[in-house]
Amino acid sequence: MKISPISGFPEYLPSERLVEQHFLDVIRETFELHGFGSIETRAVEPVERLLGKGGDADKEIYGVSRLAGEETADAELGLHFDLTVPFARYVLENAGHLAFPFRRHQIQKVWRGERPQEGRYREFTQADIDVVDVGELAPHFEAEVPLVMAEVFSKLPIGQMVIQVNNRKIPEGFYLGIGVSDVVGTLRIVDKLDKIGPAKVAELLVDAGLTREQADQCLALAAIRTEDLSFVDRVRALGVSHPTLDEGLDALAAVIRAGMENAPGALVADLRIARGLDYYTGTVYETQLVGHESWGSFCSGGRYDSLASDGKTTYPGVGISIGVSRLLGLLLGQKLLTASRSTPACVLVAVNDEESRPTSTRAATALRARGIPCEVAPKPAKFGKQIRYAERRGIPYVWFPAAGQPAAEVGDGRDTTNAVGVRSDQVKDIRSGEQVDADASAWQPPAADLHPQILRAES
Amino acid sequence: MKISPISGFPEYLPSERLVEQHFLDVIRETFELHGFGSIETRAVEPVERLLGKGGDADKEIYGVSRLAGEETADAELGLHFDLTVPFARYVLENAGHLAFPFRRHQIQKVWRGERPQEGRYREFTQADIDVVDVGELAPHFEAEVPLVMAEVFSKLPIGQMVIQVNNRKIPEGFYLGIGVSDVVGTLRIVDKLDKIGPAKVAELLVDAGLTREQADQCLALAAIRTEDLSFVDRVRALGVSHPTLDEGLDALAAVIRAGMENAPGALVADLRIARGLDYYTGTVYETQLVGHESWGSFCSGGRYDSLASDGKTTYPGVGISIGVSRLLGLLLGQKLLTASRSTPACVLVAVNDEESRPTSTRAATALRARGIPCEVAPKPAKFGKQIRYAERRGIPYVWFPAAGQPAAEVGDGRDTTNAVGVRSDQVKDIRSGEQVDADASAWQPPAADLHPQILRAES
């Protein structure tokens, strides 16, 4: 049977997977530093629950069914296409056991039945944080969640990410203030700015019934982008007033102010950001990698006044999600990141002969007991060959147990025989060639060598 | 739409998920200490590849298809039901990019379309390690992989796990030595010992054509279980000889000897262990939790001389797999494990009033900069209420920023005003009630409080 990749289902080689692990570790660690606890939801939801959520998602659902299944009364199941729909269900299902406001992170695979020819991922990993409360959600959370993401990005070797923030109430109040009542329709058109440019957007707005002047006002609003609070004056200068606009400006100013205090340069007010999804009701976020703006947003989200509702109780929330696979896929595809080795092992413990393997294993055990990842050589080959085994994997150190250590082969001429005639173990840094006496119960590699380093390629 | 759990698809509450995260972290960390690098494979394989692998697996496959998909030439896809079939495919697909012997770990969800009424999991997590080589695989790896698992178990708060080891060549050589030629059929019957007992097994063996004496010999072999090398003499005492039996005894002795040296008590020779799957050809493993033998094996595997083959090259391997979800499901279900809190946060930073939230955020940022997970209180409620917020989640410390800190409410009567009249921040251990002056850039909680502790319930 022929073996070939399946389009849209990426897989990594071990060294690429080390980069992914580093990203996921930094993401999780940062989320948890901020008190977001992990949950995972099952991969499947009833299709009925998936359908109709998230816009056009119904076209993208993978259905799941037992190949040899008898007909059952079970609900039809599908793979989740995001983590928000299952999270909303989880909150409703477990509300009695959760402490609100509930802060959770969720890092999982999701699946979308995209057309393969579009070159999109059909299986990919997302990393979400959300804060959900009962009835009302305090506005300060809208400043908190993008700042957690800003901290994640500052810890990753990826260059500068800028989180663009808007508040849905700004365009809503503004449009109402200039006499445009179809807020959602207008937003949808303005959202195409990046794709089709302002001239085409103006045309479409006029086609939709706006006057030329109204269309220009909408474009003037969308053109405002500031790293500080000056966006407020620039909006005011357009001469429009509406109570919803005031609310939106106050809310966005609070988020940007928190950004300026806590992570200067990480958040910008960008009044073009709309987010296609209807369920956002307040702050919305998108994120670009500086220098790679054409790659689109890697981290998006917003506030929704009704993440979930069981008819009696409503759960408002605010959340933001990193598209981990897409970010990594682009960075790895462009060879912008590499791992310093292809294995977690920091040390290869050489084997003198098969009979003395237990000696090598004891050295390895002593190293591992102090957290140093290592591997015992698979074969008692010539030391040169064992060193090349380490080299091929990028393992920086080779450990030579004392037993059969032949001075001629491993040494530098120094006599490593101690006073009572027992040679010491030695460790060689195979990059520099330096080889020194060492004690497996005490030797420590430099911190930078302990785990694979994820390096940004020179450009 | 009604919300209810889906049978066979378990989900955890946040505090249970913390237990699962601890297990997965220990498993991964131990695997990596031993130089096993991570890979992940896509969730789906062509159904054609899944069918016919792993015995009756074809009955258990979940098919996956786009709900709104047009007919395409794409292969029919199914969710993987283990990690071995996808790993074998990954090795063949990437052989040119892997360094052999290839050591990998893989911790992922798998899916089986089990009948829901059997109460089995249909989605669960497995954690596998395998070593795969090209052409030939050195036998010492058969001792290495169970010892990695023994180290995992020794680090988990679960009591004693015993890994039972056998070598397929022992029953094979033994059966041939007593004149029984249907080795696989005989093994299949002997494998039922735990379920139906020796009398029934003897009956079935006689039904299958063995003499009463041959059946008794098979049962005598299967009854041998030793923690040391004495199993060899006990087999010899049965008076059977065959070259394959000799090979098997030597190989098993090597594994048990390595166990005695490296993890006394963790491995036992148990000649009853057969493993149903046909592809094992040498050492086989099963694992029981002492005191819960009826729960069956939580960690199984073995050597296969042909994990994968592309017609020209054969890749022998040895692997072992922990059934993480089943183990956790039973331990959590029996309330044998709990987490000390329901959130990663170690500290709740109190908020004096909404205007001074930035002060609280700064204290939180200073704590996080030194790796202390914390959360800022959602509301500037009375301190008693903020403390109860922490209590409900098991957060051990509440931090009071200096600003509005009212001595009457938080203090113990001591004057915390410093020489220039500025009160100091204070931190309260809400379990003991002890409250002390503290500096967010220096204070450190006891190591045991930094992260949630996973505790074994007293029994």
Coordinates of N, CA, C and O in Angstrom, one line a residue, chain A residues 213-355:
Chain A
E213 N -20.9 60.3 1.2 CA -20.3 60.9 2.4 C -20.2 59.9 3.5 O -19.3 59.9 4.3
Q214 N -21.4 59.2 3.7 CA -21.4 58.2 4.8 C -20.3 57.1 4.5 O -19.6 56.7 5.5
A215 N -20.1 56.7 3.3 CA -19.1 55.7 3.0 C -17.7 56.3 3.3 O -16.9 55.6 3.9
D216 N -17.4 57.5 3.0 CA -16.1 58.1 3.3 C -15.9 58.2 4.8 O -14.8 58.0 5.3
Q217 N -17.0 58.5 5.5 CA -16.9 58.6 7.0 C -16.5 57.2 7.5 O -15.7 57.1 8.4
C218 N -17.2 56.2 7.0 CA -16.9 54.8 7.5 C -15.4 54.5 7.2 O -14.7 53.9 8.1
L219 N -14.9 54.9 6.1 CA -13.5 54.6 5.7 C -12.5 55.4 6.6 O -11.5 55.0 7.0
A220 N -12.9 56.7 6.9 CA -12.1 57.5 7.7 C -12.0 56.9 9.1 O -10.9 56.9 9.7
L221 N -13.1 56.4 9.6 CA -13.0 55.7 10.9 C -12.1 54.5 10.9 O -11.2 54.3 11.8
A222 N -12.3 53.7 9.8 CA -11.5 52.5 9.7 C -10.0 52.7 9.6 O -9.1 51.9 9.8
A223 N -9.6 53.9 9.1 CA -8.2 54.3 8.9 C -7.5 54.6 10.2 O -6.3 54.8 10.1
I224 N -8.2 54.8 11.3 CA -7.6 55.2 12.5 C -6.9 54.1 13.2 O -7.5 53.0 13.5
R225 N -5.6 54.3 13.5 CA -4.8 53.3 14.1 C -3.8 54.0 15.0 O -2.9 54.8 14.4
T226 N -3.8 53.9 16.3 CA -2.8 54.6 17.1 C -2.3 53.6 18.2 O -3.0 52.7 18.7
E227 N -1.1 53.9 18.6 CA -0.5 53.1 19.7 C -0.8 53.6 21.1 O -0.5 53.0 22.1
D228 N -1.4 54.8 21.1 CA -1.7 55.4 22.4 C -3.2 55.8 22.3 O -4.0 55.3 21.5
L229 N -3.6 56.7 23.3 CA -5.0 57.0 23.4 C -5.5 58.1 22.4 O -6.6 58.5 22.4
S230 N -4.6 58.5 21.5 CA -5.0 59.6 20.6 C -6.1 59.2 19.6 O -6.7 60.1 19.0
F231 N -6.4 57.9 19.5 CA -7.5 57.5 18.6 C -8.8 58.2 19.0 O -9.6 58.4 18.2
V232 N -8.9 58.4 20.3 CA -10.2 59.0 20.8 C -10.4 60.4 20.2 O -11.5 60.7 19.6
D233 N -9.3 61.2 20.2 CA -9.5 62.6 19.6 C -9.7 62.5 18.1 O -10.4 63.3 17.5
R234 N -9.0 61.5 17.5 CA -9.2 61.4 16.0 C -10.6 61.0 15.7 O -11.1 61.4 14.6
V235 N -11.2 60.1 16.5 CA -12.6 59.8 16.2 C -13.5 61.0 16.4 O -14.3 61.4 15.6
R236 N -13.2 61.7 17.6 CA -14.0 62.9 17.9 C -13.9 63.9 16.7 O -14.9 64.6 16.4
A237 N -12.7 64.0 16.1 CA -12.5 65.0 15.1 C -13.4 64.7 13.8 O -13.6 65.6 13.0
L238 N -13.9 63.5 13.7 CA -14.8 63.2 12.6 C -16.2 63.7 12.8 O -17.1 63.7 12.0
G239 N -16.4 64.3 14.0 CA -17.7 65.0 14.3 C -18.9 64.2 14.5 O -20.0 64.7 14.2
V240 N -18.8 63.0 14.8 CA -20.0 62.1 15.0 C -20.2 61.9 16.5 O -19.2 61.6 17.2
S241 N -21.4 61.8 16.9 CA -21.6 61.5 18.3 C -22.8 60.6 18.5 O -23.8 60.7 17.7
H242 N -22.7 59.6 19.4 CA -23.7 58.7 19.7 C -23.3 58.0 21.0 O -22.2 57.8 21.3
P243 N -24.3 57.7 21.9 CA -23.9 57.2 23.2 C -23.2 55.8 23.1 O -22.3 55.6 23.9
T244 N -23.5 55.0 22.1 CA -22.8 53.7 21.9 C -21.4 54.0 21.5 O -20.5 53.2 22.0
L245 N -21.2 55.0 20.7 CA -19.8 55.3 20.3 C -19.0 55.7 21.6 O -17.8 55.3 21.7
D246 N -19.6 56.5 22.4 CA -18.9 57.0 23.7 C -18.5 55.7 24.5 O -17.4 55.6 25.0
E247 N -19.5 54.8 24.7 CA -19.2 53.6 25.4 C -18.0 52.9 24.8 O -17.1 52.4 25.6
G248 N -18.0 52.7 23.5 CA -17.0 52.0 22.8 C -15.6 52.6 23.0 O -14.6 51.9 23.2
L249 N -15.6 54.0 22.9 CA -14.3 54.7 23.0 C -13.8 54.5 24.4 O -12.6 54.3 24.6
D250 N -14.6 54.7 25.4 CA -14.2 54.5 26.8 C -13.6 53.1 27.0 O -12.6 52.9 27.6
A251 N -14.3 52.1 26.5 CA -13.9 50.7 26.7 C -12.6 50.4 26.0 O -11.6 49.8 26.6
L252 N -12.4 50.9 24.8 CA -11.2 50.7 24.1 C -10.0 51.4 24.7 O -8.9 50.9 24.8
A253 N -10.3 52.6 25.2 CA -9.3 53.4 25.9 C -8.8 52.7 27.1 O -7.5 52.7 27.4
A254 N -9.7 52.0 27.8 CA -9.2 51.3 29.0 C -8.3 50.1 28.6 O -7.3 49.9 29.3
V255 N -8.6 49.4 27.6 CA -7.8 48.3 27.1 C -6.4 48.8 26.7 O -5.3 48.3 27.1
I256 N -6.4 49.9 25.9 CA -5.1 50.4 25.3 C -4.3 51.0 26.5 O -3.1 50.8 26.5
R257 N -4.9 51.6 27.4 CA -4.2 52.2 28.6 C -3.5 51.0 29.4 O -2.3 51.1 29.7
A258 N -4.2 50.0 29.6 CA -3.6 48.8 30.3 C -2.5 48.3 29.5 O -1.4 47.8 30.0
G259 N -2.6 48.3 28.1 CA -1.5 47.8 27.3 C -0.3 48.7 27.4 O 0.9 48.2 27.5
M260 N -0.5 50.0 27.4 CA 0.6 51.0 27.5 C 1.3 50.8 28.8 O 2.6 50.9 28.9
E261 N 0.6 50.5 29.9 CA 1.2 50.3 31.2 C 2.0 49.0 31.3 O 3.0 48.9 32.0
N262 N 1.4 47.9 30.8 CA 1.9 46.6 31.1 C 2.8 46.0 29.9 O 3.6 45.1 30.2
A263 N 2.6 46.4 28.7 CA 3.3 45.8 27.6 C 3.4 46.8 26.5 O 2.8 46.7 25.4
P264 N 4.2 47.9 26.7 CA 4.3 49.0 25.7 C 4.5 48.4 24.3 O 5.5 47.6 24.1
G265 N 3.7 48.9 23.3 CA 3.9 48.5 21.9 C 3.2 47.2 21.5 O 3.1 46.9 20.4
A266 N 2.7 46.4 22.5 CA 2.1 45.2 22.2 C 0.7 45.3 21.7 O 0.2 44.5 20.9
L267 N -0.1 46.3 22.2 CA -1.5 46.5 21.7 C -1.6 47.8 21.0 O -1.0 48.8 21.4
V268 N -2.3 47.8 19.9 CA -2.6 49.1 19.2 C -4.1 49.1 19.0 O -4.8 48.1 18.8
A269 N -4.6 50.4 19.1 CA -6.1 50.6 18.7 C -6.1 50.6 17.2 O -5.4 51.4 16.5
D270 N -6.9 49.7 16.6 CA -7.0 49.7 15.1 C -8.5 49.6 14.8 O -9.1 48.5 15.0
L271 N -9.1 50.7 14.3 CA -10.5 50.7 14.2 C -11.1 50.0 13.0 O -12.3 50.1 12.7
R272 N -10.2 49.4 12.2 CA -10.6 48.6 11.1 C -11.0 47.2 11.5 O -11.7 46.5 10.7
I273 N -10.5 46.7 12.6 CA -10.7 45.3 13.0 C -12.2 45.1 13.3 O -12.8 45.8 14.1
A274 N -12.8 44.1 12.7 CA -14.2 43.9 12.9 C -14.5 42.5 13.4 O -15.3 42.3 14.2
R275 N -13.7 41.5 12.9 CA -14.0 40.1 13.2 C -15.3 39.7 12.5 O -16.3 40.2 12.9
G276 N -15.3 38.7 11.7 CA -16.5 38.3 11.0 C -17.6 37.8 11.8 O -18.8 38.0 11.6
L277 N -17.2 37.1 12.9 CA -18.2 36.4 13.7 C -19.2 37.3 14.4 O -18.9 38.2 15.1
D278 N -20.5 37.0 14.2 CA -21.6 37.8 14.8 C -21.6 37.9 16.3 O -22.1 38.8 16.9
Y279 N -21.0 36.8 17.0 CA -21.3 36.8 18.4 C -20.4 37.7 19.2 O -20.7 37.8 20.4
Y280 N -19.4 38.4 18.6 CA -18.7 39.3 19.4 C -19.5 40.6 19.6 O -20.2 41.1 18.7
T281 N -19.4 41.1 20.8 CA -20.3 42.3 21.2 C -19.5 43.5 21.7 O -20.1 44.5 21.9
G282 N -18.2 43.3 22.0 CA -17.5 44.4 22.6 C -16.1 44.4 22.0 O -16.0 44.6 20.8
T283 N -15.1 44.3 22.8 CA -13.7 44.3 22.3 C -13.4 43.2 21.4 O -13.9 42.1 21.6
V284 N -12.7 43.4 20.3 CA -12.3 42.4 19.4 C -10.8 42.5 19.1 O -10.2 43.6 19.2
Y285 N -10.1 41.4 18.9 CA -8.7 41.3 18.7 C -8.3 40.6 17.4 O -8.9 39.6 17.1
E286 N -7.2 41.1 16.8 CA -6.5 40.4 15.7 C -5.0 40.6 16.0 O -4.7 41.6 16.6
T287 N -4.2 39.8 15.4 CA -2.8 39.9 15.7 C -1.9 39.6 14.5 O -2.1 38.6 13.8
Q288 N -1.0 40.5 14.2 CA -0.1 40.3 13.1 C 1.3 40.2 13.5 O 1.7 40.9 14.5
L289 N 2.1 39.4 12.8 CA 3.5 39.4 13.0 C 4.1 40.5 12.1 O 4.0 40.5 10.9
V290 N 4.9 41.4 12.8 CA 5.4 42.5 12.1 C 6.4 42.0 11.0 O 7.2 41.2 11.3
G291 N 6.2 42.6 9.8 CA 7.1 42.1 8.7 C 6.4 41.0 7.9 O 6.9 40.7 6.8
H292 N 5.4 40.4 8.5 CA 4.6 39.4 7.8 C 3.1 39.6 7.9 O 2.4 38.7 8.1
E293 N 2.7 40.9 7.7 CA 1.4 41.3 7.8 C 0.5 40.5 6.8 O -0.7 40.2 7.1
S294 N 1.0 40.1 5.7 CA 0.2 39.4 4.7 C -0.2 38.0 5.1 O -1.0 37.4 4.5
W295 N 0.5 37.5 6.2 CA 0.1 36.2 6.6 C -1.2 36.2 7.4 O -1.7 35.2 7.8
G296 N -1.7 37.4 7.7 CA -3.0 37.5 8.4 C -2.9 37.4 9.9 O -1.8 37.5 10.4
S297 N -4.0 37.1 10.5 CA -4.0 37.1 12.0 C -3.7 35.8 12.6 O -4.2 34.8 12.1
F298 N -2.8 35.7 13.6 CA -2.5 34.5 14.2 C -3.1 34.3 15.6 O -3.0 33.3 16.3
C299 N -3.8 35.4 16.0 CA -4.3 35.3 17.4 C -5.5 36.3 17.4 O -5.3 37.5 17.3
S300 N -6.7 35.8 17.6 CA -7.9 36.6 17.4 C -8.9 36.2 18.5 O -8.8 35.1 19.1
G301 N -9.9 37.1 18.7 CA -10.9 36.8 19.7 C -11.7 38.0 20.0 O -11.7 39.0 19.2
G302 N -12.4 38.0 21.1 CA -13.2 39.1 21.5 C -14.1 38.8 22.6 O -14.1 37.7 23.2
R303 N -15.0 39.8 22.9 CA -15.9 39.6 24.0 C -17.3 39.2 23.4 O -17.7 39.8 22.4
Y304 N -18.0 38.3 24.0 CA -19.3 37.9 23.6 C -20.2 38.0 24.9 O -19.9 37.4 25.9
D305 N -21.3 38.7 24.7 CA -22.1 38.9 25.9 C -22.9 37.6 26.2 O -23.4 37.4 27.3
S306 N -23.0 36.7 25.3 CA -23.6 35.4 25.6 C -22.9 34.3 24.9 O -23.2 33.8 23.9
L307 N -21.8 33.9 25.6 CA -21.1 32.7 25.2 C -22.0 31.5 25.2 O -22.0 30.7 24.3
A308 N -22.7 31.4 26.3 CA -23.6 30.3 26.5 C -24.8 30.7 27.3 O -24.8 31.7 28.0
S309 N -25.9 30.0 27.1 CA -27.1 30.3 27.9 C -27.9 29.1 27.9 O -28.0 28.3 27.0
D310 N -28.5 28.8 29.1 CA -29.4 27.7 29.2 C -30.8 28.1 29.3 O -31.7 27.4 29.8
G311 N -31.1 29.4 28.9 CA -32.4 29.9 28.9 C -32.7 30.7 30.2 O -33.3 31.7 30.2
K312 N -32.2 30.2 31.3 CA -32.3 31.0 32.6 C -31.1 31.9 32.8 O -31.2 33.0 33.2
T313 N -29.9 31.3 32.7 CA -28.7 32.0 33.0 C -27.9 32.2 31.7 O -27.8 31.4 30.9
T314 N -27.3 33.4 31.6 CA -26.4 33.8 30.5 C -25.0 33.9 31.0 O -24.8 34.4 32.1
Y315 N -24.1 33.4 30.2 CA -22.7 33.4 30.6 C -21.9 34.3 29.6 O -21.5 33.8 28.5
P316 N -21.6 35.5 29.9 CA -20.8 36.4 29.1 C -19.3 36.0 29.2 O -18.9 35.5 30.3
G317 N -18.6 36.2 28.2 CA -17.1 35.8 28.2 C -16.3 36.7 27.3 O -16.8 37.5 26.5
V318 N -15.0 36.6 27.5 CA -14.0 37.2 26.6 C -12.9 36.2 26.4 O -12.4 35.5 27.4
G319 N -12.5 36.0 25.2 CA -11.5 35.0 24.9 C -10.6 35.3 23.7 O -11.0 36.2 22.9
I320 N -9.5 34.7 23.6 CA -8.6 34.9 22.5 C -7.8 33.6 22.3 O -7.6 32.8 23.2
S321 N -7.5 33.4 21.0 CA -7.0 32.1 20.6 C -5.8 32.2 19.6 O -5.9 33.0 18.7
I322 N -4.8 31.4 19.9 CA -3.6 31.4 19.0 C -3.8 30.3 18.0 O -4.1 29.1 18.4
G323 N -3.6 30.6 16.8 CA -3.6 29.5 15.7 C -2.2 28.9 15.7 O -1.4 29.3 14.8
V324 N -1.9 28.0 16.6 CA -0.5 27.5 16.7 C 0.0 26.8 15.5 O 1.1 27.1 15.0
S325 N -0.8 26.0 14.9 CA -0.3 25.2 13.7 C 0.0 26.2 12.5 O 1.0 26.0 11.8
R326 N -0.9 27.1 12.3 CA -0.7 28.0 11.2 C 0.6 28.9 11.4 O 1.4 29.0 10.5
L327 N 0.8 29.4 12.6 CA 2.0 30.2 12.9 C 3.2 29.3 12.7 O 4.2 29.7 12.0
L328 N 3.2 28.1 13.3 CA 4.4 27.2 13.2 C 4.6 26.8 11.8 O 5.8 26.7 11.3
G329 N 3.5 26.5 11.1 CA 3.7 26.0 9.7 C 4.4 27.0 8.9 O 5.3 26.7 8.1
L330 N 4.0 28.3 9.0 CA 4.6 29.3 8.2 C 6.1 29.6 8.6 O 7.0 29.7 7.8
L331 N 6.3 29.6 10.0 CA 7.7 29.9 10.4 C 8.6 28.7 10.0 O 9.8 28.9 9.6
L332 N 8.2 27.5 10.2 CA 9.0 26.3 9.9 C 9.1 26.2 8.3 O 10.2 25.9 7.8
G333 N 8.0 26.5 7.6 CA 8.1 26.4 6.2 C 9.1 27.4 5.6 O 9.7 27.1 4.6
Q334 N 9.2 28.6 6.2 CA 10.1 29.6 5.8 C 11.5 29.4 6.4 O 12.4 30.2 6.3
K335 N 11.7 28.3 7.1 CA 12.9 28.0 7.8 C 13.4 29.1 8.7 O 14.6 29.4 8.8
L336 N 12.5 29.8 9.4 CA 12.8 30.9 10.3 C 13.1 30.3 11.7 O 13.6 31.1 12.5
L337 N 12.9 29.1 12.0 CA 13.2 28.5 13.3 C 13.8 27.1 13.1 O 13.5 26.4 12.2
T338 N 14.8 26.9 14.0 CA 15.3 25.5 14.0 C 15.6 25.1 15.5 O 15.7 25.9 16.4
A339 N 15.6 23.8 15.7 CA 16.0 23.2 17.0 C 17.5 22.9 17.0 O 18.0 22.4 15.9
S340 N 18.1 23.0 18.1 CA 19.6 22.8 18.1 C 19.9 21.3 18.0 O 21.1 21.0 17.8
R341 N 18.9 20.4 18.3 CA 19.2 19.0 18.1 C 17.9 18.3 17.8 O 16.8 18.9 17.9
S342 N 17.9 17.1 17.4 CA 16.7 16.4 17.0 C 16.2 15.4 18.1 O 15.3 14.6 17.8
T343 N 16.8 15.4 19.3 CA 16.4 14.6 20.3 C 16.5 15.3 21.7 O 17.2 16.3 21.8
P344 N 15.7 14.9 22.7 CA 15.8 15.6 24.0 C 17.2 15.3 24.7 O 17.6 16.0 25.6
A345 N 17.9 14.2 24.2 CA 19.1 13.8 24.9 C 20.2 14.9 24.9 O 20.5 15.4 23.8
C346 N 20.7 15.2 26.0 CA 21.8 16.1 26.1 C 23.2 15.4 26.1 O 24.2 15.9 25.7
V347 N 23.1 14.1 26.5 CA 24.4 13.3 26.7 C 24.1 11.9 26.0 O 23.1 11.3 26.2
L348 N 25.1 11.5 25.3 CA 25.2 10.1 24.9 C 26.2 9.4 25.8 O 27.4 9.8 25.8
V349 N 25.8 8.4 26.5 CA 26.7 7.7 27.3 C 27.3 6.5 26.5 O 26.6 5.7 26.0
A350 N 28.6 6.6 26.2 CA 29.2 5.6 25.4 C 29.3 4.2 26.1 O 29.2 4.1 27.3
V351 N 29.4 3.2 25.3 CA 29.5 1.8 25.8 C 30.8 1.2 25.4 O 31.1 1.2 24.2
N352 N 31.5 0.7 26.4 CA 32.9 0.1 26.0 C 32.7 -1.2 25.4 O 33.4 -1.5 24.4
D353 N 31.9 -2.1 26.0 CA 31.7 -3.4 25.4 C 30.3 -3.8 25.9 O 29.8 -3.3 26.9
E354 N 29.7 -4.8 25.3 CA 28.3 -5.1 25.7 C 28.3 -5.6 27.1 O 27.3 -5.4 27.8
E355 N 29.4 -6.2 27.6 CA 29.4 -6.7 29.0 C 29.3 -5.6 30.0 O 28.8 -5.7 31.1

